[in-house]
Coordinates of N, CA and C in Angstrom, one line a residue:
Chain A
N235 N 16.8 -15.5 15.5 CA 17.9 -14.5 15.2 C 17.6 -13.2 15.9
A236 N 18.7 -12.6 16.3 CA 18.7 -11.2 16.8 C 18.2 -10.1 15.9
G237 N 17.7 -9.1 16.4 CA 17.3 -8.0 15.6 C 15.9 -7.6 16.1
V238 N 15.6 -6.5 15.1 CA 14.2 -6.0 15.5 C 13.1 -6.5 14.7
T239 N 12.1 -7.1 15.5 CA 10.8 -7.7 15.0 C 9.7 -6.8 14.9
Q240 N 9.1 -6.4 13.9 CA 7.7 -5.9 13.9 C 6.5 -6.6 13.5
T241 N 5.3 -6.3 14.1 CA 4.4 -7.0 13.7 C 2.9 -6.2 13.8
P242 N 2.1 -6.3 13.0 CA 2.2 -7.1 11.8 C 2.9 -6.4 10.6
K243 N 3.0 -7.3 9.4 CA 3.7 -7.0 8.3 C 2.9 -6.1 7.2
F244 N 1.4 -6.4 7.4 CA 0.6 -5.8 6.7 C -1.0 -5.6 7.6
R245 N -1.6 -4.4 7.3 CA -2.6 -4.3 8.0 C -3.5 -3.3 7.0
I246 N -4.9 -3.4 7.2 CA -6.0 -2.7 6.6 C -6.9 -2.2 7.8
L247 N -6.9 -1.0 7.8 CA -7.9 -0.2 8.9 C -9.0 0.7 8.4
K248 N -10.0 0.6 9.0 CA -11.1 1.5 8.5 C -10.7 2.8 9.2
I249 N -11.4 4.1 8.8 CA -11.1 5.0 9.5 C -11.9 5.1 10.6
G250 N -11.2 5.6 11.9 CA -11.7 5.6 12.9 C -11.3 4.4 14.0
Q251 N -10.9 3.4 13.3 CA -10.3 2.4 14.1 C -9.1 2.5 14.7
S252 N -8.6 1.7 15.8 CA -7.3 1.9 16.1 C -6.5 0.5 16.4
M253 N -5.3 0.7 16.5 CA -4.3 -0.5 16.6 C -3.1 -0.2 17.0
T254 N -2.4 -1.3 17.3 CA -1.0 -1.2 18.0 C -0.1 -1.9 17.0
L255 N 1.1 -1.1 16.7 CA 2.0 -2.0 15.9 C 3.0 -2.3 17.1
Q256 N 3.5 -3.6 17.2 CA 4.4 -4.0 17.9 C 5.8 -4.1 17.2
C257 N 6.6 -3.7 18.1 CA 8.2 -3.5 18.0 C 8.9 -4.4 19.2
T258 N 9.8 -5.2 18.7 CA 10.3 -6.0 19.9 C 11.9 -6.1 19.4
Q259 N 12.9 -5.9 20.2 CA 14.4 -5.9 19.8 C 14.8 -7.1 21.0
D260 N 15.8 -7.6 20.8 CA 16.5 -8.9 21.8 C 18.0 -8.2 21.8
M261 N 18.6 -7.0 21.5 CA 19.7 -6.6 21.4 C 20.2 -5.9 22.8
N262 N 19.2 -5.6 23.5 CA 19.4 -4.8 24.9 C 19.7 -3.4 24.4
H263 N 19.1 -2.9 23.3 CA 19.5 -1.5 22.9 C 18.6 -0.7 23.7
N264 N 19.3 0.4 24.2 CA 18.4 1.5 25.0 C 17.6 2.5 24.1
Y265 N 18.2 2.8 22.9 CA 17.7 3.7 22.0 C 16.6 3.0 21.0
M266 N 15.5 3.3 21.0 CA 14.3 3.0 20.0 C 13.6 4.1 19.1
Y267 N 13.4 3.7 18.1 CA 12.7 4.8 17.3 C 11.5 4.1 16.5
W268 N 10.5 4.8 16.1 CA 9.4 4.8 15.1 C 9.7 5.8 14.1
Y269 N 9.6 5.2 12.8 CA 9.8 6.1 11.5 C 8.3 5.8 10.8
R270 N 7.9 6.7 10.1 CA 6.9 6.5 8.9 C 7.6 7.0 7.6
Q271 N 7.2 6.1 6.7 CA 7.6 6.5 5.2 C 6.6 6.5 4.3
D272 N 6.3 7.5 3.7 CA 5.3 7.9 2.8 C 5.9 7.7 1.1
P273 N 4.7 7.4 0.3 CA 5.5 6.9 -0.9 C 6.4 7.6 -1.6
G274 N 7.5 7.1 -2.1 CA 8.8 8.1 -2.5 C 9.3 8.9 -1.8
M275 N 9.0 8.8 -0.5 CA 9.6 9.8 0.6 C 10.8 9.2 1.5
G276 N 11.5 9.9 2.1 CA 12.3 9.4 3.3 C 11.4 9.1 4.5
L277 N 12.4 8.7 5.5 CA 11.8 8.3 6.7 C 11.6 9.7 7.5
K278 N 10.3 9.8 8.1 CA 10.4 10.7 9.2 C 10.0 10.1 10.6
L279 N 10.6 10.8 11.4 CA 10.5 10.1 13.0 C 9.2 10.7 13.4
I280 N 8.6 9.6 14.2 CA 7.4 9.9 14.8 C 7.5 10.0 16.3
Y281 N 8.0 9.0 17.0 CA 8.5 9.0 18.5 C 9.9 8.2 18.5
Y282 N 10.5 8.6 19.6 CA 11.8 7.9 20.1 C 11.7 7.6 21.6
S283 N 12.6 6.8 22.0 CA 12.8 6.4 23.3 C 14.4 6.4 23.6
V284 N 14.8 6.6 24.6 CA 16.2 6.5 25.2 C 16.5 5.6 26.2
G285 N 15.4 4.9 26.7 CA 15.4 4.1 27.6 C 13.9 3.5 28.2
A286 N 14.0 2.7 28.9 CA 12.4 2.2 29.6 C 12.0 3.2 30.4
G287 N 10.8 3.5 29.9 CA 10.3 4.7 30.7 C 10.2 5.8 30.3
I288 N 11.1 6.1 29.1 CA 11.3 7.4 28.6 C 10.9 7.6 27.1
T289 N 10.2 8.2 26.7 CA 9.6 8.6 25.4 C 9.5 10.0 25.1
D290 N 9.6 10.4 23.8 CA 9.6 11.8 23.3 C 9.0 11.8 22.0
K291 N 8.6 13.0 21.4 CA 8.2 13.3 20.3 C 9.3 13.4 19.2
G292 N 8.9 12.9 18.1 CA 9.7 13.2 16.8 C 9.1 14.3 16.1
E293 N 9.3 14.1 14.6 CA 8.9 15.2 13.9 C 7.4 15.1 13.4
V294 N 6.8 13.9 13.4 CA 5.4 13.8 13.2 C 4.6 13.2 14.0
P295 N 4.4 13.4 15.3 CA 3.8 12.6 16.5 C 2.2 12.5 16.3
N296 N 1.7 13.6 15.9 CA 0.1 13.7 16.1 C -0.7 12.4 15.3
G297 N -1.3 11.9 16.2 CA -2.2 10.7 15.8 C -1.8 9.7 16.3
Y298 N -0.4 9.6 17.1 CA 0.2 8.4 17.6 C 0.4 8.4 19.1
N299 N 0.6 7.4 19.7 CA 1.3 7.3 21.0 C 2.1 6.1 21.2
V300 N 3.0 6.3 22.1 CA 4.1 5.0 22.5 C 4.1 5.0 24.1
S301 N 4.8 3.7 24.2 CA 5.0 3.6 25.7 C 6.3 2.8 25.5
R302 N 7.1 2.6 26.7 CA 8.2 2.0 26.7 C 8.6 1.4 28.2
S303 N 7.7 0.3 28.5 CA 7.6 -0.2 29.8 C 8.7 -1.1 30.1
T304 N 9.5 -1.8 29.0 CA 10.7 -2.6 29.0 C 11.8 -2.2 28.0
T305 N 13.0 -2.8 28.3 CA 13.9 -2.2 27.1 C 13.6 -2.8 25.7
E306 N 13.0 -4.2 25.8 CA 12.9 -4.7 24.7 C 11.8 -4.4 23.6
D307 N 10.4 -3.8 24.4 CA 9.3 -3.5 23.3 C 9.0 -2.0 23.4
F308 N 8.6 -1.8 22.3 CA 8.4 -0.2 22.0 C 7.1 -0.3 21.0
P309 N 5.7 -0.3 21.4 CA 4.8 -0.3 20.6 C 4.1 1.1 20.3
L310 N 3.7 1.1 19.2 CA 3.4 2.3 18.4 C 1.7 2.1 18.5
R311 N 0.9 3.1 19.1 CA -0.6 3.1 19.2 C -1.1 4.1 18.1
L312 N -2.0 3.6 17.5 CA -2.7 4.5 16.5 C -4.0 4.7 17.1
E313 N -4.5 5.8 17.3 CA -5.9 6.1 17.8 C -6.7 6.8 16.6
L314 N -8.0 6.1 16.3 CA -8.9 7.0 15.5 C -8.1 7.3 14.0
A315 N -7.7 6.1 13.4 CA -7.1 6.0 12.2 C -7.6 7.0 11.3
A316 N -6.8 7.6 10.2 CA -7.1 8.6 9.3 C -6.5 7.9 8.2
P317 N -6.8 8.4 6.8 CA -6.4 8.1 5.4 C -4.8 8.7 5.4
S318 N -4.6 9.7 6.2 CA -3.2 10.1 6.3 C -2.4 9.7 7.0
Q319 N -2.8 8.5 7.6 CA -1.7 7.5 8.4 C -1.5 6.5 7.6
T320 N -1.9 6.3 6.2 CA -1.5 5.4 5.6 C -0.2 5.4 5.0
S321 N 0.7 4.4 5.3 CA 2.2 4.5 5.2 C 3.0 3.5 5.7
V322 N 4.2 3.4 5.3 CA 5.0 2.4 6.0 C 5.7 2.6 7.1
Y323 N 5.4 1.7 8.2 CA 6.1 2.2 9.7 C 7.3 1.3 9.8
F324 N 8.4 1.8 10.3 CA 9.7 1.2 10.7 C 9.7 1.6 11.9
C325 N 10.4 0.3 12.6 CA 10.9 0.6 14.0 C 12.3 0.1 14.0
A326 N 13.2 1.0 14.8 CA 14.5 0.6 14.6 C 15.3 0.7 16.2
S327 N 16.3 0.4 16.2 CA 17.1 0.6 17.5 C 18.5 0.8 17.1
R328 N 19.2 1.3 18.0 CA 20.6 1.8 18.0 C 21.4 1.2 18.9
T329 N 22.5 0.5 18.3 CA 23.8 0.2 19.1 C 24.4 1.0 19.8
G330 N 24.7 1.0 21.2 CA 25.2 1.9 22.0 C 26.7 1.9 22.5
T331 N 27.2 0.6 22.0 CA 28.5 0.4 22.0 C 29.3 -0.3 20.7
G332 N 30.3 -0.1 20.9 CA 31.2 -0.7 19.7 C 30.8 -0.1 18.5
S333 N 30.5 -0.7 17.4 CA 30.4 -0.1 16.2 C 29.0 0.7 16.1
Y334 N 28.8 2.0 15.8 CA 28.0 2.7 15.9 C 26.9 2.5 14.8
G335 N 25.7 2.0 14.8 CA 24.7 1.8 13.9 C 23.3 1.4 14.3
Y336 N 22.6 1.3 13.4 CA 21.1 1.0 13.7 C 20.6 -0.3 13.1
T337 N 19.8 -0.8 13.7 CA 19.1 -2.1 13.3 C 17.5 -1.6 13.0
F338 N 17.1 -1.9 11.7 CA 15.8 -1.7 11.5 C 15.0 -3.0 11.1
G339 N 13.7 -2.8 11.7 CA 12.7 -3.8 11.4 C 12.5 -3.7 9.8
S340 N 11.4 -4.9 9.6 CA 11.1 -4.9 8.1 C 10.2 -4.3 7.8
G341 N 9.4 -3.6 8.6 CA 8.4 -2.6 8.4 C 6.9 -3.2 8.4
T342 N 5.8 -2.3 8.5 CA 4.5 -2.7 8.7 C 3.9 -1.6 7.7
R343 N 3.0 -2.3 6.5 CA 2.5 -1.6 5.6 C 1.1 -1.2 6.1
L344 N 0.7 -0.3 6.3 CA -0.6 0.1 7.0 C -1.4 1.0 5.7
T345 N -2.8 0.3 5.6 CA -3.7 1.2 4.7 C -4.8 1.3 5.5
V346 N -5.3 2.9 5.6 CA -6.6 3.4 6.1 C -7.3 3.7 5.3
V347 N -8.5 3.0 5.1 CA -9.7 3.3 4.2 C -11.1 3.7 4.8
Chain B
A215 N 17.3 22.7 13.7 CA 16.9 21.4 13.2 C 18.0 20.9 12.0
Q216 N 18.3 19.8 12.2 CA 19.4 19.1 11.1 C 18.4 18.9 9.9
T217 N 19.1 19.2 8.8 CA 18.5 18.7 7.7 C 19.5 18.1 6.7
V218 N 18.9 17.2 5.7 CA 19.6 16.4 4.9 C 19.0 16.6 3.7
T219 N 20.0 16.9 2.5 CA 19.2 17.2 1.1 C 19.8 16.3 0.1
Q220 N 18.9 15.6 -0.6 CA 19.4 14.9 -1.7 C 18.7 15.3 -3.1
S221 N 19.4 15.9 -3.7 CA 18.9 16.9 -5.0 C 18.7 15.9 -6.1
Q222 N 18.9 14.6 -6.1 CA 18.8 14.0 -7.4 C 17.7 13.0 -7.0
P223 N 16.4 13.1 -7.6 CA 15.3 12.1 -7.2 C 15.6 10.8 -7.9
E224 N 16.3 10.9 -9.0 CA 16.3 9.7 -9.9 C 17.6 9.6 -10.8
M225 N 18.5 8.7 -10.7 CA 19.3 8.5 -11.5 C 19.6 7.3 -12.2
S226 N 20.3 7.2 -13.2 CA 20.3 6.0 -14.0 C 21.9 5.8 -14.6
V227 N 22.3 4.6 -14.3 CA 23.6 4.2 -14.7 C 23.5 2.8 -15.5
Q228 N 24.5 2.7 -16.4 CA 24.6 1.4 -17.0 C 25.5 0.4 -16.2
E229 N 24.9 -1.0 -16.5 CA 25.8 -2.0 -15.7 C 27.2 -1.9 -15.9
A230 N 28.1 -2.1 -15.0 CA 29.6 -2.0 -15.2 C 30.0 -0.4 -14.7
E231 N 29.2 0.3 -15.0 CA 29.7 2.0 -15.0 C 29.7 2.2 -13.4
T232 N 30.2 3.7 -13.3 CA 30.1 4.3 -12.1 C 29.2 5.4 -11.9
V233 N 28.8 5.3 -10.6 CA 27.7 6.7 -10.5 C 27.9 7.1 -9.3
T234 N 27.6 8.4 -9.3 CA 27.7 9.1 -7.8 C 26.2 9.8 -7.3
L235 N 25.9 9.6 -6.2 CA 24.7 10.1 -5.4 C 25.3 11.0 -4.6
S236 N 24.6 12.4 -4.7 CA 24.6 13.4 -3.9 C 24.2 13.6 -2.8
C237 N 24.7 14.1 -1.6 CA 24.0 14.5 -0.3 C 24.6 15.5 0.4
T238 N 23.8 16.6 0.8 CA 24.3 17.7 1.7 C 23.7 17.5 3.2
Y239 N 24.3 17.8 4.2 CA 23.5 18.2 5.3 C 24.1 19.5 6.0
D240 N 23.3 19.6 7.1 CA 23.4 21.0 7.8 C 23.6 20.4 9.2
T241 N 24.7 20.8 9.9 CA 25.0 20.6 11.4 C 25.7 21.6 11.8
S242 N 25.8 21.8 13.2 CA 26.7 22.8 14.1 C 27.8 21.9 14.7
E243 N 27.5 20.5 14.6 CA 28.2 19.5 15.5 C 29.8 19.6 14.7
S244 N 30.6 19.1 15.3 CA 32.0 18.9 14.8 C 32.5 17.4 14.7
D245 N 31.7 16.8 15.5 CA 32.1 15.2 15.3 C 30.7 14.5 15.3
Y246 N 30.7 13.7 14.3 CA 29.2 13.0 14.1 C 29.6 12.1 13.0
Y247 N 28.5 11.2 12.8 CA 28.7 10.1 11.8 C 27.6 10.4 10.7
L248 N 27.5 9.6 9.4 CA 26.9 10.1 8.3 C 26.7 8.5 7.9
F249 N 25.5 8.4 7.1 CA 25.3 7.1 6.6 C 24.6 7.1 5.2
W250 N 24.7 5.9 4.5 CA 23.9 5.9 3.0 C 23.2 4.5 3.5
Y251 N 22.1 4.4 3.3 CA 21.1 3.4 3.4 C 20.8 3.1 2.0
K252 N 20.4 1.7 1.8 CA 19.9 1.2 0.5 C 18.5 0.5 0.8
Q253 N 17.5 0.7 0.0 CA 16.1 0.4 0.2 C 15.7 -0.4 -1.0
P254 N 16.0 -1.5 -1.3 CA 15.5 -2.3 -2.4 C 13.8 -2.3 -2.4
P255 N 13.2 -3.0 -3.4 CA 11.5 -3.0 -3.3 C 11.1 -3.9 -2.2
S256 N 12.1 -4.6 -1.6 CA 11.5 -5.4 -0.4 C 11.4 -4.3 0.8
R257 N 11.8 -3.3 0.7 CA 11.7 -2.3 1.8 C 12.6 -2.2 2.9
Q258 N 13.3 -3.2 2.8 CA 14.3 -3.5 4.0 C 15.4 -2.2 3.8
M259 N 15.7 -1.7 5.1 CA 16.8 -0.7 5.2 C 18.1 -1.3 5.5
I260 N 19.1 -1.2 4.4 CA 20.3 -1.8 4.6 C 21.4 -0.9 4.8
L261 N 22.0 -1.1 5.4 CA 23.3 -0.1 5.6 C 24.2 -0.2 4.4
V262 N 24.6 0.7 3.7 CA 25.7 0.5 2.8 C 27.0 0.9 3.2
I263 N 27.1 2.1 4.0 CA 28.3 2.6 4.4 C 28.3 3.6 5.4
R264 N 29.2 3.8 6.4 CA 29.3 4.8 7.5 C 30.6 5.5 7.3
Q265 N 30.5 6.8 7.7 CA 31.4 7.7 7.8 C 31.5 8.4 9.0
E266 N 32.8 8.5 10.0 CA 32.9 9.2 10.9 C 33.4 10.5 10.7
A267 N 32.8 11.8 11.1 CA 33.4 13.0 10.7 C 34.9 13.3 11.1
Y268 N 35.3 12.7 12.1 CA 36.5 13.1 12.7 C 37.8 12.4 11.8
K269 N 37.4 11.1 11.0 CA 38.0 10.5 10.1 C 38.3 11.5 8.9
Q270 N 39.5 11.8 8.6 CA 39.9 12.4 7.4 C 39.8 11.4 6.0
Q271 N 40.2 10.1 6.5 CA 40.2 9.1 5.2 C 38.5 8.9 4.8
N272 N 38.2 8.9 3.6 CA 36.8 8.6 2.9 C 36.5 7.1 3.3
A273 N 35.3 6.8 3.7 CA 35.2 5.2 4.1 C 34.7 4.6 2.6
T274 N 35.2 3.1 2.7 CA 35.0 2.5 1.5 C 34.7 1.2 1.9
E275 N 33.6 0.6 1.0 CA 33.0 -0.9 1.5 C 32.9 -1.6 -0.2
N276 N 33.9 -2.3 -0.4 CA 33.8 -3.1 -1.5 C 33.4 -2.0 -2.9
R277 N 32.7 -2.2 -3.5 CA 32.3 -1.3 -4.6 C 31.9 0.3 -4.2
F278 N 31.6 0.5 -3.0 CA 30.9 1.5 -2.4 C 31.9 2.3 -1.8
S279 N 32.1 3.6 -2.1 CA 32.8 4.6 -1.5 C 32.4 6.1 -1.3
V280 N 32.7 6.8 -0.6 CA 32.1 8.1 0.0 C 33.2 9.3 -0.3
N281 N 32.6 10.3 -0.9 CA 33.5 11.6 -0.9 C 33.0 12.5 0.0
F282 N 33.6 12.6 1.4 CA 33.2 13.3 2.2 C 34.0 14.4 2.5
Q283 N 33.3 15.5 2.0 CA 33.7 17.1 2.2 C 33.3 17.8 3.3
K284 N 34.0 17.8 4.7 CA 33.3 18.2 5.9 C 32.9 19.7 5.8
A285 N 34.1 20.4 5.3 CA 33.8 21.8 5.3 C 32.4 22.6 4.3
A286 N 32.3 21.5 3.4 CA 31.3 21.9 2.4 C 30.2 21.2 3.0
K287 N 30.3 20.3 3.9 CA 28.9 19.4 4.3 C 28.4 18.7 3.4
S288 N 29.3 18.0 2.6 CA 28.8 17.2 1.6 C 29.3 15.8 1.6
F289 N 28.2 14.8 1.3 CA 28.8 13.3 1.6 C 28.2 12.5 0.2
S290 N 29.0 12.6 -0.6 CA 28.4 11.9 -1.7 C 28.8 10.3 -1.9
L291 N 28.0 9.5 -2.3 CA 28.3 8.0 -2.3 C 28.6 7.6 -3.9
K292 N 29.7 7.0 -4.0 CA 30.1 6.5 -5.4 C 30.0 4.8 -5.4
I293 N 29.2 4.5 -6.4 CA 28.9 3.1 -6.8 C 29.9 2.7 -8.2
S294 N 30.8 2.0 -7.8 CA 31.7 1.5 -9.0 C 31.3 0.2 -9.4
D295 N 31.4 -0.2 -10.8 CA 31.2 -1.2 -11.3 C 29.8 -1.8 -11.0
S296 N 28.7 -1.0 -11.4 CA 27.2 -1.0 -11.1 C 26.8 -2.5 -11.4
Q297 N 25.8 -2.9 -10.5 CA 25.4 -4.3 -11.0 C 23.8 -4.1 -10.7
L298 N 23.4 -4.9 -11.6 CA 21.5 -4.9 -11.6 C 21.0 -4.8 -10.0
G299 N 21.8 -5.7 -9.1 CA 21.3 -5.7 -7.8 C 21.4 -4.6 -7.2
D300 N 22.0 -3.1 -7.5 CA 22.2 -2.0 -7.0 C 21.0 -1.2 -7.1
A301 N 20.0 -1.5 -7.9 CA 18.9 -0.6 -8.2 C 17.9 -0.8 -7.2
A302 N 17.7 0.5 -6.6 CA 16.8 0.5 -5.1 C 16.8 2.1 -5.0
M303 N 16.2 2.4 -3.9 CA 16.2 3.7 -3.3 C 17.3 3.9 -2.6
Y304 N 18.4 5.2 -2.5 CA 19.3 5.0 -1.5 C 18.8 6.5 -0.8
F305 N 19.2 6.5 0.6 CA 19.1 7.6 1.5 C 20.2 7.8 2.1
C306 N 20.2 9.0 2.3 CA 21.6 9.8 3.1 C 21.0 9.9 4.4
A307 N 21.6 9.8 5.6 CA 21.2 10.0 6.7 C 22.1 10.5 7.8
Y308 N 21.6 11.4 8.7 CA 22.7 12.0 9.7 C 22.1 12.0 10.9
P309 N 22.7 11.3 12.1 CA 22.1 11.2 13.3 C 22.3 12.6 14.2
G310 N 21.2 13.1 14.5 CA 21.3 14.4 15.5 C 21.3 14.0 17.0
T311 N 20.4 14.7 17.8 CA 20.5 14.8 19.2 C 19.6 13.5 19.4
A312 N 20.2 12.9 20.5 CA 19.5 11.4 20.9 C 19.5 10.4 19.8
S313 N 20.5 10.6 18.9 CA 20.7 9.6 17.7 C 19.7 9.4 16.9
K314 N 18.8 10.7 16.9 CA 17.7 10.4 16.1 C 18.1 10.7 14.4
L315 N 17.9 9.6 13.7 CA 18.3 9.9 12.2 C 17.4 10.8 11.4
T316 N 18.1 11.9 10.6 CA 17.3 12.6 9.9 C 17.6 12.2 8.4
F317 N 16.7 11.7 7.6 CA 16.9 11.1 6.3 C 16.6 12.3 5.0
G318 N 17.4 12.0 4.0 CA 17.2 12.9 2.9 C 15.8 12.2 2.2
T319 N 15.4 12.8 1.0 CA 14.4 12.4 0.4 C 14.4 11.0 -0.4
G320 N 15.8 10.9 -0.6 CA 16.3 9.4 -1.3 C 16.4 9.8 -2.7
T321 N 17.1 8.9 -3.4 CA 17.5 9.1 -4.9 C 17.0 7.5 -5.4
R322 N 16.3 7.3 -6.4 CA 16.0 6.2 -6.7 C 17.0 5.9 -8.1
L323 N 18.0 4.7 -7.9 CA 18.8 4.5 -8.8 C 18.3 3.2 -9.8
Q324 N 18.4 3.6 -11.0 CA 18.1 2.5 -12.1 C 19.4 2.1 -12.8
V325 N 19.4 0.7 -13.0 CA 20.8 0.3 -13.6 C 20.3 -0.7 -14.8
T326 N 20.8 -0.2 -15.9 CA 20.2 -0.6 -17.2 C 21.4 -1.4 -17.6
L327 N 21.1 -2.3 -18.7 CA 21.8 -3.1 -19.4 C 22.5 -2.4 -20.5

């Protein structure tokens, strides 16, 4: 099925470990985004990309890195995990033509202990 | 920077009744979109309704409608004939530059029998 695929769905990290959250979309969307959602809060933008090879910081980029080597993939890298990065992470992409809208992945629940 | 404000952390409605969720936003743009998203316990982000600012007519999707007041920068969501399945977090969102979505902090809707 077409959409945004995020892996893994759940992960527990120890403080100081690193990991990559994967995000893939098969809709040929140029715009892709990474958000984090802390308990009881709205989503906050970490990084975004307007096309392959182009990335930029969002509201809360510290402790994260991204890359966009292809249109389909937009991985989020966590270096030196900290408890403050315990959150649910969402990847999203935006339709550029026709009906204006966004497609969200199902989220990754990350716990740093 | 754009801001989106949801002033009702929690709301409760009886089944079959009507409830209105409030949202205000700040922008200097004249043409834009606004969104309401529903997030059930599954945490999936589900688009409820979309409004285009240049359209005078308020958007409607079945039991969901909006009251869009452009001059007041207000975008409230009305849910009619509430159902148990409507219980969820509801987020108002505004896409700014590069279509980056800014979310409100959300309103938790409870539906009682």
